[in-house]
Amino acid sequence: MEISDSSSRILAGLLEARTGQQLTMNRRWRLETALSSLMRERGITSIDELITILVMGKEPNLSAKVVEALLNNETYFFRDRTPFDLLAKGALPKLMERRASSRRLKIWSAGCSTGQEVYSLAMMFAEDPSKYSGWTIDIIGTDVSEAVVERARTGTYSQFEVQRGLGITQMVRWFEETPAGWRAVEALRKSVRFQTHNLLELPPHPGEFDIVLCRNVLLYLNQQTREKAFDRLASAMAPDGWLMLGAGETVIGQTRKLVSDKDSRGLYVLATNDEQADRRVA
Ligand SMILES: C[S@@+](CC[C@H](N)C(=O)[O-])C[C@H]1O[C@@H](n2cnc3c(N)ncnc32)[C@H](O)[C@@H]1O
């Protein structure tokens, strides 16, 4: 079915106002597919009818559901692998030296979708118990979408999802088959926390995170909103903490607050005042 320009503009405007995400051309073509199950659930037969209900504002939580349906939640376990090696071999040994007295690490996955990134981190720590014995590893995952956060909390995945990124050994070690799907074992579920959070708002626990991951979230933000999101991420980091972005993402030209870590490619640290003064945002 043809979707009018005005309908697609209204939906794109709603998504951007709530999350900063711009609706890519590719997703504009697939609006109807993205919204079909929500429309079916509510007995709505066309996008125009959906827009009319939205504009009348009679169903207060409909707009939140529409936004959730339009977000790109693509994720899988140990996505791109290398970043997890970079953390395990580069950042974590240094952090463990620096935090030797508190024996506590705080990690935030911002834009965690259905939780695979967070459980991947939890598996990484759990698979090396002797190294982290006596340490408190606090891992929190947040996402603007309540629906994905609820799914992440269940730690339950379809056969297809659980196989994406996990070898058979890891799959059977950390997941058990249940009628609802493959559920992360209790120890893994208990080692992580999830909450809803919009990246454009103040971060949870400002200034405390040793590692912040924000991968594949900022790609479709406009320049101004992305700069704001980087400010938020920077304000969440401990003074000597690290930020990790997705493959192909960078801070260069996007923010004054963060610079590449000269010793660990792919990781970003807070810029000093001098560095901030020297930098320009595109
Ligand atoms: C493509 S997924 C990436 C998931 C994971 N980080 C990864 O790399 O596999 C992007 C996630 O960012 C979330 N997101 C988009 N805008 C957001 C915002 N303003 N605040 C918080 N989360 C947001 C989406 O809901 C989605 O779940």
PDB file of C-alpha atoms and ligand atoms in Angstrom:
ATOM      1  CA  MET A   1       0.000   0.000   0.000  1.00  0.00           C
ATOM      2  CA  GLU A   2       1.208   3.506  -0.874  1.00  0.00           C
ATOM      3  CA  ILE A   3       1.961   5.643   2.221  1.00  0.00           C
ATOM      4  CA  SER A   4       1.426   9.346   1.721  1.00  0.00           C
ATOM      5  CA  ASP A   5       4.326  11.746   2.189  1.00  0.00           C
ATOM      6  CA  SER A   6       2.492  13.549   4.956  1.00  0.00           C
ATOM      7  CA  SER A   7       1.908  10.288   6.896  1.00  0.00           C
ATOM      8  CA  SER A   8       5.517   9.288   6.576  1.00  0.00           C
ATOM      9  CA  ARG A   9       6.609  12.785   7.659  1.00  0.00           C
ATOM     10  CA  ILE A  10       4.386  12.625  10.763  1.00  0.00           C
ATOM     11  CA  LEU A  11       5.803   9.227  11.737  1.00  0.00           C
ATOM     12  CA  ALA A  12       9.385  10.338  11.071  1.00  0.00           C
ATOM     13  CA  GLY A  13       8.773  13.503  13.137  1.00  0.00           C
ATOM     14  CA  LEU A  14       7.382  11.507  16.052  1.00  0.00           C
ATOM     15  CA  LEU A  15      10.334   9.110  16.044  1.00  0.00           C
ATOM     16  CA  GLU A  16      12.890  11.913  15.869  1.00  0.00           C
ATOM     17  CA  ALA A  17      11.206  14.000  18.574  1.00  0.00           C
ATOM     18  CA  ARG A  18      11.169  11.082  21.014  1.00  0.00           C
ATOM     19  CA  THR A  19      14.513   9.421  20.308  1.00  0.00           C
ATOM     20  CA  GLY A  20      16.579  11.635  18.009  1.00  0.00           C
ATOM     21  CA  GLN A  21      16.556   8.844  15.413  1.00  0.00           C
ATOM     22  CA  GLN A  22      15.985   9.851  11.811  1.00  0.00           C
ATOM     23  CA  LEU A  23      13.868   7.515   9.731  1.00  0.00           C
ATOM     24  CA  THR A  24      16.160   6.232   6.989  1.00  0.00           C
ATOM     25  CA  MET A  25      14.846   5.963   3.425  1.00  0.00           C
ATOM     26  CA  ASN A  26      15.144   2.207   3.751  1.00  0.00           C
ATOM     27  CA  ARG A  27      12.806   2.175   6.756  1.00  0.00           C
ATOM     28  CA  ARG A  28      10.425   4.660   5.154  1.00  0.00           C
ATOM     29  CA  TRP A  29       9.822   2.030   2.474  1.00  0.00           C
ATOM     30  CA  ARG A  30       9.050  -0.536   5.133  1.00  0.00           C
ATOM     31  CA  LEU A  31       6.848   1.548   7.416  1.00  0.00           C
ATOM     32  CA  GLU A  32       3.853  -0.635   6.876  1.00  0.00           C
ATOM     33  CA  THR A  33       5.746  -3.859   7.648  1.00  0.00           C
ATOM     34  CA  ALA A  34       7.232  -2.258  10.771  1.00  0.00           C
ATOM     35  CA  LEU A  35       3.799  -1.173  12.001  1.00  0.00           C
ATOM     36  CA  SER A  36       1.733  -4.130  10.803  1.00  0.00           C
ATOM     37  CA  SER A  37       1.639  -6.192  13.986  1.00  0.00           C
ATOM     38  CA  LEU A  38       0.818  -3.143  16.157  1.00  0.00           C
ATOM     39  CA  MET A  39      -1.970  -2.184  13.737  1.00  0.00           C
ATOM     40  CA  ARG A  40      -3.335  -5.740  13.706  1.00  0.00           C
ATOM     41  CA  GLU A  41      -3.331  -5.866  17.535  1.00  0.00           C
ATOM     42  CA  ARG A  42      -5.335  -2.644  17.700  1.00  0.00           C
ATOM     43  CA  GLY A  43      -7.656  -3.447  14.768  1.00  0.00           C
ATOM     44  CA  ILE A  44      -6.304  -0.489  12.772  1.00  0.00           C
ATOM     45  CA  THR A  45      -6.634  -1.108   9.030  1.00  0.00           C
ATOM     46  CA  SER A  46      -4.479   1.587   7.432  1.00  0.00           C
ATOM     47  CA  ILE A  47      -1.577   3.932   8.201  1.00  0.00           C
ATOM     48  CA  ASP A  48      -3.901   6.890   7.622  1.00  0.00           C
ATOM     49  CA  GLU A  49      -6.278   5.568  10.290  1.00  0.00           C
ATOM     50  CA  LEU A  50      -3.303   5.100  12.622  1.00  0.00           C
ATOM     51  CA  ILE A  51      -2.206   8.696  12.014  1.00  0.00           C
ATOM     52  CA  THR A  52      -5.725   9.980  12.695  1.00  0.00           C
ATOM     53  CA  ILE A  53      -5.839   8.153  16.053  1.00  0.00           C
ATOM     54  CA  LEU A  54      -2.345   9.437  16.894  1.00  0.00           C
ATOM     55  CA  VAL A  55      -3.208  13.014  16.046  1.00  0.00           C
ATOM     56  CA  MET A  56      -6.452  12.900  18.067  1.00  0.00           C
ATOM     57  CA  GLY A  57      -4.349  11.761  21.031  1.00  0.00           C
ATOM     58  CA  LYS A  58      -7.100   9.486  22.358  1.00  0.00           C
ATOM     59  CA  GLU A  59      -4.771   6.550  22.983  1.00  0.00           C
ATOM     60  CA  PRO A  60      -1.957   7.970  25.071  1.00  0.00           C
ATOM     61  CA  ASN A  61       0.403   5.008  24.895  1.00  0.00           C
ATOM     62  CA  LEU A  62      -0.106   4.427  21.147  1.00  0.00           C
ATOM     63  CA  SER A  63       2.570   6.935  20.154  1.00  0.00           C
ATOM     64  CA  ALA A  64       5.137   5.179  22.395  1.00  0.00           C
ATOM     65  CA  LYS A  65       4.255   1.845  20.758  1.00  0.00           C
ATOM     66  CA  VAL A  66       4.574   3.380  17.279  1.00  0.00           C
ATOM     67  CA  VAL A  67       8.009   4.762  18.162  1.00  0.00           C
ATOM     68  CA  GLU A  68       9.075   1.344  19.473  1.00  0.00           C
ATOM     69  CA  ALA A  69       7.922  -0.317  16.259  1.00  0.00           C
ATOM     70  CA  LEU A  70       9.940   2.142  14.163  1.00  0.00           C
ATOM     71  CA  LEU A  71      13.228   1.709  16.027  1.00  0.00           C
ATOM     72  CA  ASN A  72      15.925  -0.495  14.582  1.00  0.00           C
ATOM     73  CA  ASN A  73      16.652  -3.138  17.250  1.00  0.00           C
ATOM     74  CA  GLU A  74      19.126  -5.251  15.266  1.00  0.00           C
ATOM     75  CA  THR A  75      21.610  -6.933  17.609  1.00  0.00           C
ATOM     76  CA  TYR A  76      23.258 -10.277  18.293  1.00  0.00           C
ATOM     77  CA  PHE A  77      25.610 -11.928  20.772  1.00  0.00           C
ATOM     78  CA  PHE A  78      29.262 -10.808  20.679  1.00  0.00           C
ATOM     79  CA  ARG A  79      28.462  -8.488  17.753  1.00  0.00           C
ATOM     80  CA  ASP A  80      31.629  -7.844  15.727  1.00  0.00           C
ATOM     81  CA  ARG A  81      33.678  -9.941  18.247  1.00  0.00           C
ATOM     82  CA  THR A  82      36.821  -7.729  18.109  1.00  0.00           C
ATOM     83  CA  PRO A  83      35.468  -5.136  20.587  1.00  0.00           C
ATOM     84  CA  PHE A  84      35.032  -7.850  23.208  1.00  0.00           C
ATOM     85  CA  ASP A  85      38.669  -8.948  22.716  1.00  0.00           C
ATOM     86  CA  LEU A  86      39.719  -5.308  22.914  1.00  0.00           C
ATOM     87  CA  LEU A  87      37.964  -4.989  26.256  1.00  0.00           C
ATOM     88  CA  ALA A  88      39.218  -8.292  27.651  1.00  0.00           C
ATOM     89  CA  LYS A  89      42.840  -7.802  26.573  1.00  0.00           C
ATOM     90  CA  GLY A  90      43.212  -4.003  26.506  1.00  0.00           C
ATOM     91  CA  ALA A  91      40.894  -2.098  28.810  1.00  0.00           C
ATOM     92  CA  LEU A  92      40.093  -4.594  31.543  1.00  0.00           C
ATOM     93  CA  PRO A  93      43.643  -5.449  32.676  1.00  0.00           C
ATOM     94  CA  LYS A  94      44.374  -1.707  33.029  1.00  0.00           C
ATOM     95  CA  LEU A  95      41.115  -1.101  34.840  1.00  0.00           C
ATOM     96  CA  MET A  96      41.759  -3.942  37.234  1.00  0.00           C
ATOM     97  CA  GLU A  97      45.050  -2.353  38.236  1.00  0.00           C
ATOM     98  CA  ARG A  98      43.408   1.039  38.729  1.00  0.00           C
ATOM     99  CA  ARG A  99      40.474  -0.369  40.693  1.00  0.00           C
ATOM    100  CA  ALA A 100      42.507  -2.843  42.744  1.00  0.00           C
ATOM    101  CA  SER A 101      41.388  -1.286  46.031  1.00  0.00           C
ATOM    102  CA  SER A 102      37.648  -1.045  45.336  1.00  0.00           C
ATOM    103  CA  ARG A 103      37.511  -4.267  43.266  1.00  0.00           C
ATOM    104  CA  ARG A 104      34.455  -2.922  41.527  1.00  0.00           C
ATOM    105  CA  LEU A 105      33.760  -2.256  37.848  1.00  0.00           C
ATOM    106  CA  LYS A 106      30.739  -0.449  36.453  1.00  0.00           C
ATOM    107  CA  ILE A 107      29.726  -1.005  32.846  1.00  0.00           C
ATOM    108  CA  TRP A 108      26.865   0.616  30.934  1.00  0.00           C
ATOM    109  CA  SER A 109      25.484  -0.633  27.636  1.00  0.00           C
ATOM    110  CA  ALA A 110      23.459   2.302  26.282  1.00  0.00           C
ATOM    111  CA  GLY A 111      20.975   1.301  23.579  1.00  0.00           C
ATOM    112  CA  CYS A 112      21.208  -2.376  24.511  1.00  0.00           C
ATOM    113  CA  SER A 113      18.158  -3.503  22.528  1.00  0.00           C
ATOM    114  CA  THR A 114      17.041  -7.021  23.574  1.00  0.00           C
ATOM    115  CA  GLY A 115      20.093  -7.536  25.773  1.00  0.00           C
ATOM    116  CA  GLN A 116      22.497  -9.658  23.730  1.00  0.00           C
ATOM    117  CA  GLU A 117      25.359  -7.164  24.222  1.00  0.00           C
ATOM    118  CA  VAL A 118      24.799  -7.156  27.973  1.00  0.00           C
ATOM    119  CA  TYR A 119      24.653 -10.949  28.271  1.00  0.00           C
ATOM    120  CA  SER A 120      27.761 -11.200  26.058  1.00  0.00           C
ATOM    121  CA  LEU A 121      29.628  -9.029  28.573  1.00  0.00           C
ATOM    122  CA  ALA A 122      28.285 -11.110  31.450  1.00  0.00           C
ATOM    123  CA  MET A 123      29.470 -14.313  29.727  1.00  0.00           C
ATOM    124  CA  MET A 124      32.883 -12.780  29.113  1.00  0.00           C
ATOM    125  CA  PHE A 125      33.348 -12.178  32.852  1.00  0.00           C
ATOM    126  CA  ALA A 126      31.735 -15.444  33.948  1.00  0.00           C
ATOM    127  CA  GLU A 127      34.006 -17.458  31.654  1.00  0.00           C
ATOM    128  CA  ASP A 128      37.094 -16.213  33.482  1.00  0.00           C
ATOM    129  CA  PRO A 129      36.100 -16.721  37.142  1.00  0.00           C
ATOM    130  CA  SER A 130      39.612 -16.932  38.576  1.00  0.00           C
ATOM    131  CA  LYS A 131      40.535 -13.536  37.135  1.00  0.00           C
ATOM    132  CA  TYR A 132      37.461 -11.757  38.483  1.00  0.00           C
ATOM    133  CA  SER A 133      36.988 -13.649  41.731  1.00  0.00           C
ATOM    134  CA  GLY A 134      36.322 -11.184  44.569  1.00  0.00           C
ATOM    135  CA  TRP A 135      35.298  -8.451  42.113  1.00  0.00           C
ATOM    136  CA  THR A 136      31.874  -6.840  41.843  1.00  0.00           C
ATOM    137  CA  ILE A 137      31.044  -6.363  38.185  1.00  0.00           C
ATOM    138  CA  ASP A 138      28.040  -4.131  37.780  1.00  0.00           C
ATOM    139  CA  ILE A 139      26.569  -4.368  34.266  1.00  0.00           C
ATOM    140  CA  ILE A 140      23.561  -2.288  33.350  1.00  0.00           C
ATOM    141  CA  GLY A 141      21.762  -2.209  30.000  1.00  0.00           C
ATOM    142  CA  THR A 142      19.386   0.577  29.005  1.00  0.00           C
ATOM    143  CA  ASP A 143      17.235   1.329  25.997  1.00  0.00           C
ATOM    144  CA  VAL A 144      14.607   3.910  25.114  1.00  0.00           C
ATOM    145  CA  SER A 145      12.193   1.127  24.159  1.00  0.00           C
ATOM    146  CA  GLU A 146      10.326  -0.413  27.067  1.00  0.00           C
ATOM    147  CA  ALA A 147       9.414  -3.410  24.902  1.00  0.00           C
ATOM    148  CA  VAL A 148      13.039  -4.420  24.265  1.00  0.00           C
ATOM    149  CA  VAL A 149      14.017  -3.777  27.890  1.00  0.00           C
ATOM    150  CA  GLU A 150      11.255  -6.128  29.037  1.00  0.00           C
ATOM    151  CA  ARG A 151      12.500  -8.779  26.612  1.00  0.00           C
ATOM    152  CA  ALA A 152      16.087  -8.252  27.732  1.00  0.00           C
ATOM    153  CA  ARG A 153      15.048  -8.822  31.350  1.00  0.00           C
ATOM    154  CA  THR A 154      13.557 -12.218  30.497  1.00  0.00           C
ATOM    155  CA  GLY A 155      16.887 -13.219  28.917  1.00  0.00           C
ATOM    156  CA  THR A 156      14.902 -15.492  26.605  1.00  0.00           C
ATOM    157  CA  TYR A 157      15.702 -15.874  22.931  1.00  0.00           C
ATOM    158  CA  SER A 158      14.426 -17.820  19.930  1.00  0.00           C
ATOM    159  CA  GLN A 159      16.548 -20.581  18.416  1.00  0.00           C
ATOM    160  CA  PHE A 160      17.577 -18.182  15.636  1.00  0.00           C
ATOM    161  CA  GLU A 161      18.553 -15.411  18.073  1.00  0.00           C
ATOM    162  CA  VAL A 162      20.515 -17.638  20.434  1.00  0.00           C
ATOM    163  CA  GLN A 163      22.551 -19.058  17.572  1.00  0.00           C
ATOM    164  CA  ARG A 164      23.526 -15.626  16.247  1.00  0.00           C
ATOM    165  CA  GLY A 165      27.003 -15.044  17.645  1.00  0.00           C
ATOM    166  CA  LEU A 166      27.137 -17.981  20.058  1.00  0.00           C
ATOM    167  CA  GLY A 167      28.884 -21.264  19.383  1.00  0.00           C
ATOM    168  CA  ILE A 168      27.133 -24.448  20.479  1.00  0.00           C
ATOM    169  CA  THR A 169      29.337 -24.790  23.595  1.00  0.00           C
ATOM    170  CA  GLN A 170      28.497 -21.293  24.831  1.00  0.00           C
ATOM    171  CA  MET A 171      24.855 -21.753  23.941  1.00  0.00           C
ATOM    172  CA  VAL A 172      24.371 -24.901  26.015  1.00  0.00           C
ATOM    173  CA  ARG A 173      26.560 -23.635  28.829  1.00  0.00           C
ATOM    174  CA  TRP A 174      24.702 -20.362  29.360  1.00  0.00           C
ATOM    175  CA  PHE A 175      21.193 -21.008  28.044  1.00  0.00           C
ATOM    176  CA  GLU A 176      18.563 -23.594  28.867  1.00  0.00           C
ATOM    177  CA  GLU A 177      15.715 -24.605  26.638  1.00  0.00           C
ATOM    178  CA  THR A 178      12.283 -23.615  28.002  1.00  0.00           C
ATOM    179  CA  PRO A 179       8.815 -23.618  26.388  1.00  0.00           C
ATOM    180  CA  ALA A 180       9.284 -19.862  25.810  1.00  0.00           C
ATOM    181  CA  GLY A 181      12.686 -20.251  24.124  1.00  0.00           C
ATOM    182  CA  TRP A 182      16.336 -20.354  25.194  1.00  0.00           C
ATOM    183  CA  ARG A 183      16.631 -18.638  28.569  1.00  0.00           C
ATOM    184  CA  ALA A 184      19.882 -17.375  30.055  1.00  0.00           C
ATOM    185  CA  VAL A 185      20.730 -19.367  33.181  1.00  0.00           C
ATOM    186  CA  GLU A 186      19.814 -17.727  36.476  1.00  0.00           C
ATOM    187  CA  ALA A 187      23.411 -16.826  37.388  1.00  0.00           C
ATOM    188  CA  LEU A 188      23.771 -14.879  34.144  1.00  0.00           C
ATOM    189  CA  ARG A 189      20.399 -13.136  34.484  1.00  0.00           C
ATOM    190  CA  LYS A 190      21.224 -12.165  38.064  1.00  0.00           C
ATOM    191  CA  SER A 191      24.519 -10.627  37.060  1.00  0.00           C
ATOM    192  CA  VAL A 192      22.942  -7.896  34.905  1.00  0.00           C
ATOM    193  CA  ARG A 193      20.299  -5.171  35.225  1.00  0.00           C
ATOM    194  CA  PHE A 194      18.119  -3.443  32.665  1.00  0.00           C
ATOM    195  CA  GLN A 195      16.149  -0.206  32.709  1.00  0.00           C
ATOM    196  CA  THR A 196      14.525   2.133  30.222  1.00  0.00           C
ATOM    197  CA  HIS A 197      16.499   5.270  29.528  1.00  0.00           C
ATOM    198  CA  ASN A 198      16.636   7.819  26.744  1.00  0.00           C
ATOM    199  CA  LEU A 199      20.172   8.636  25.746  1.00  0.00           C
ATOM    200  CA  LEU A 200      19.223  12.264  25.264  1.00  0.00           C
ATOM    201  CA  GLU A 201      18.481  12.590  28.977  1.00  0.00           C
ATOM    202  CA  LEU A 202      20.831  12.647  31.963  1.00  0.00           C
ATOM    203  CA  PRO A 203      22.622   9.325  32.356  1.00  0.00           C
ATOM    204  CA  PRO A 204      22.085   6.895  35.202  1.00  0.00           C
ATOM    205  CA  HIS A 205      24.910   7.212  37.783  1.00  0.00           C
ATOM    206  CA  PRO A 206      26.742  10.218  36.231  1.00  0.00           C
ATOM    207  CA  GLY A 207      30.539  10.086  36.368  1.00  0.00           C
ATOM    208  CA  GLU A 208      30.688   6.514  37.590  1.00  0.00           C
ATOM    209  CA  PHE A 209      30.983   4.162  34.619  1.00  0.00           C
ATOM    210  CA  ASP A 210      34.360   2.603  33.901  1.00  0.00           C
ATOM    211  CA  ILE A 211      33.191   1.397  30.502  1.00  0.00           C
ATOM    212  CA  VAL A 212      30.317   2.752  28.445  1.00  0.00           C
ATOM    213  CA  LEU A 213      29.276   0.923  25.297  1.00  0.00           C
ATOM    214  CA  CYS A 214      27.070   2.740  22.845  1.00  0.00           C
ATOM    215  CA  ARG A 215      27.260   0.712  19.681  1.00  0.00           C
ATOM    216  CA  ASN A 216      25.148   1.158  16.582  1.00  0.00           C
ATOM    217  CA  VAL A 217      22.842   3.651  18.271  1.00  0.00           C
ATOM    218  CA  LEU A 218      24.075   7.081  17.175  1.00  0.00           C
ATOM    219  CA  LEU A 219      24.319   6.395  13.445  1.00  0.00           C
ATOM    220  CA  TYR A 220      20.958   7.914  12.526  1.00  0.00           C
ATOM    221  CA  LEU A 221      20.971  10.915  14.850  1.00  0.00           C
ATOM    222  CA  ASN A 222      21.315  14.336  13.278  1.00  0.00           C
ATOM    223  CA  GLN A 223      24.531  16.238  14.018  1.00  0.00           C
ATOM    224  CA  GLN A 224      23.114  18.392  16.819  1.00  0.00           C
ATOM    225  CA  THR A 225      21.386  15.518  18.603  1.00  0.00           C
ATOM    226  CA  ARG A 226      24.433  13.297  18.241  1.00  0.00           C
ATOM    227  CA  GLU A 227      26.571  15.966  19.910  1.00  0.00           C
ATOM    228  CA  LYS A 228      24.083  16.072  22.781  1.00  0.00           C
ATOM    229  CA  ALA A 229      24.143  12.272  23.064  1.00  0.00           C
ATOM    230  CA  PHE A 230      27.963  12.333  23.209  1.00  0.00           C
ATOM    231  CA  ASP A 231      27.751  14.920  26.000  1.00  0.00           C
ATOM    232  CA  ARG A 232      25.460  12.589  27.925  1.00  0.00           C
ATOM    233  CA  LEU A 233      27.753   9.606  27.387  1.00  0.00           C
ATOM    234  CA  ALA A 234      30.804  11.626  28.433  1.00  0.00           C
ATOM    235  CA  SER A 235      29.026  12.766  31.595  1.00  0.00           C
ATOM    236  CA  ALA A 236      28.351   9.138  32.535  1.00  0.00           C
ATOM    237  CA  MET A 237      32.030   8.156  32.384  1.00  0.00           C
ATOM    238  CA  ALA A 238      34.455   7.976  35.285  1.00  0.00           C
ATOM    239  CA  PRO A 239      37.341  10.451  34.700  1.00  0.00           C
ATOM    240  CA  ASP A 240      39.562   7.560  33.535  1.00  0.00           C
ATOM    241  CA  GLY A 241      36.766   5.538  31.910  1.00  0.00           C
ATOM    242  CA  TRP A 242      36.362   4.396  28.305  1.00  0.00           C
ATOM    243  CA  LEU A 243      33.673   4.695  25.664  1.00  0.00           C
ATOM    244  CA  MET A 244      33.242   2.077  22.990  1.00  0.00           C
ATOM    245  CA  LEU A 245      31.295   2.738  19.797  1.00  0.00           C
ATOM    246  CA  GLY A 246      30.170   0.407  17.011  1.00  0.00           C
ATOM    247  CA  ALA A 247      32.326  -0.604  14.051  1.00  0.00           C
ATOM    248  CA  GLY A 248      32.592   2.371  11.694  1.00  0.00           C
ATOM    249  CA  GLU A 249      31.442   4.902  14.327  1.00  0.00           C
ATOM    250  CA  THR A 250      33.762   7.607  15.632  1.00  0.00           C
ATOM    251  CA  VAL A 251      33.858  10.686  17.880  1.00  0.00           C
ATOM    252  CA  ILE A 252      35.985  12.616  15.379  1.00  0.00           C
ATOM    253  CA  GLY A 253      34.194  15.770  14.283  1.00  0.00           C
ATOM    254  CA  GLN A 254      31.193  14.842  16.453  1.00  0.00           C
ATOM    255  CA  THR A 255      32.076  16.081  19.936  1.00  0.00           C
ATOM    256  CA  ARG A 256      34.672  18.074  21.843  1.00  0.00           C
ATOM    257  CA  LYS A 257      34.290  15.946  24.940  1.00  0.00           C
ATOM    258  CA  LEU A 258      35.927  12.716  23.765  1.00  0.00           C
ATOM    259  CA  VAL A 259      39.120  11.726  21.983  1.00  0.00           C
ATOM    260  CA  SER A 260      40.568   8.446  20.693  1.00  0.00           C
ATOM    261  CA  ASP A 261      42.645   6.550  23.223  1.00  0.00           C
ATOM    262  CA  LYS A 262      46.152   6.576  21.758  1.00  0.00           C
ATOM    263  CA  ASP A 263      46.960   3.207  23.334  1.00  0.00           C
ATOM    264  CA  SER A 264      43.792   1.318  22.428  1.00  0.00           C
ATOM    265  CA  ARG A 265      42.337   1.798  18.973  1.00  0.00           C
ATOM    266  CA  GLY A 266      38.539   1.684  19.057  1.00  0.00           C
ATOM    267  CA  LEU A 267      38.263   3.074  22.575  1.00  0.00           C
ATOM    268  CA  TYR A 268      37.591   6.717  23.494  1.00  0.00           C
ATOM    269  CA  VAL A 269      38.524   8.685  26.604  1.00  0.00           C
ATOM    270  CA  LEU A 270      37.460  12.029  28.018  1.00  0.00           C
ATOM    271  CA  ALA A 271      39.259  14.975  26.415  1.00  0.00           C
ATOM    272  CA  THR A 272      41.363  17.247  28.606  1.00  0.00           C
ATOM    273  CA  ASN A 273      40.397  20.953  28.737  1.00  0.00           C
ATOM    274  CA  ASP A 274      43.222  21.786  26.277  1.00  0.00           C
ATOM    275  CA  GLU A 275      42.092  19.091  23.887  1.00  0.00           C
ATOM    276  CA  GLN A 276      38.513  20.375  24.103  1.00  0.00           C
ATOM    277  CA  ALA A 277      39.651  23.900  23.267  1.00  0.00           C
ATOM    278  CA  ASP A 278      41.572  22.607  20.219  1.00  0.00           C
ATOM    279  CA  ARG A 279      38.712  20.602  18.764  1.00  0.00           C
ATOM    280  CA  ARG A 280      35.963  21.620  16.428  1.00  0.00           C
ATOM    281  CA  VAL A 281      32.685  19.875  15.868  1.00  0.00           C
ATOM    282  CA  ALA A 282      31.800  19.533  12.180  1.00  0.00           C
TER     283      ALA A 282
HETATM  284  C1  LIG B   1      20.694  -1.225  16.354  1.00  0.00           C
HETATM  285  S1  LIG B   1      20.344  -1.437  18.069  1.00  0.00           S
HETATM  286  C2  LIG B   1      21.975  -1.737  18.696  1.00  0.00           C
HETATM  287  C3  LIG B   1      21.986  -2.682  19.873  1.00  0.00           C
HETATM  288  C4  LIG B   1      23.390  -2.992  20.428  1.00  0.00           C
HETATM  289  N1  LIG B   1      24.003  -1.849  21.019  1.00  0.00           N
HETATM  290  C5  LIG B   1      24.271  -3.576  19.353  1.00  0.00           C
HETATM  291  O1  LIG B   1      25.170  -2.902  18.862  1.00  0.00           O
HETATM  292  O2  LIG B   1      24.045  -4.729  18.974  1.00  0.00           O
HETATM  293  C6  LIG B   1      20.047   0.256  18.558  1.00  0.00           C
HETATM  294  C7  LIG B   1      19.249   0.388  19.847  1.00  0.00           C
HETATM  295  O3  LIG B   1      19.317   1.758  20.284  1.00  0.00           O
HETATM  296  C8  LIG B   1      18.064   2.108  20.843  1.00  0.00           C
HETATM  297  N2  LIG B   1      17.916   3.570  20.817  1.00  0.00           N
HETATM  298  C9  LIG B   1      17.649   4.364  19.756  1.00  0.00           C
HETATM  299  N3  LIG B   1      17.556   5.645  20.139  1.00  0.00           N
HETATM  300  C10 LIG B   1      17.765   5.673  21.482  1.00  0.00           C
HETATM  301  C11 LIG B   1      17.783   6.710  22.464  1.00  0.00           C
HETATM  302  N4  LIG B   1      17.560   7.976  22.144  1.00  0.00           N
HETATM  303  N5  LIG B   1      18.034   6.371  23.739  1.00  0.00           N
HETATM  304  C12 LIG B   1      18.273   5.080  24.089  1.00  0.00           C
HETATM  305  N6  LIG B   1      18.242   4.040  23.214  1.00  0.00           N
HETATM  306  C13 LIG B   1      18.005   4.339  21.912  1.00  0.00           C
HETATM  307  C14 LIG B   1      17.056   1.376  19.968  1.00  0.00           C
HETATM  308  O4  LIG B   1      15.818   1.191  20.638  1.00  0.00           O
HETATM  309  C15 LIG B   1      17.778   0.054  19.671  1.00  0.00           C
HETATM  310  O5  LIG B   1      17.399  -0.956  20.562  1.00  0.00           O
END
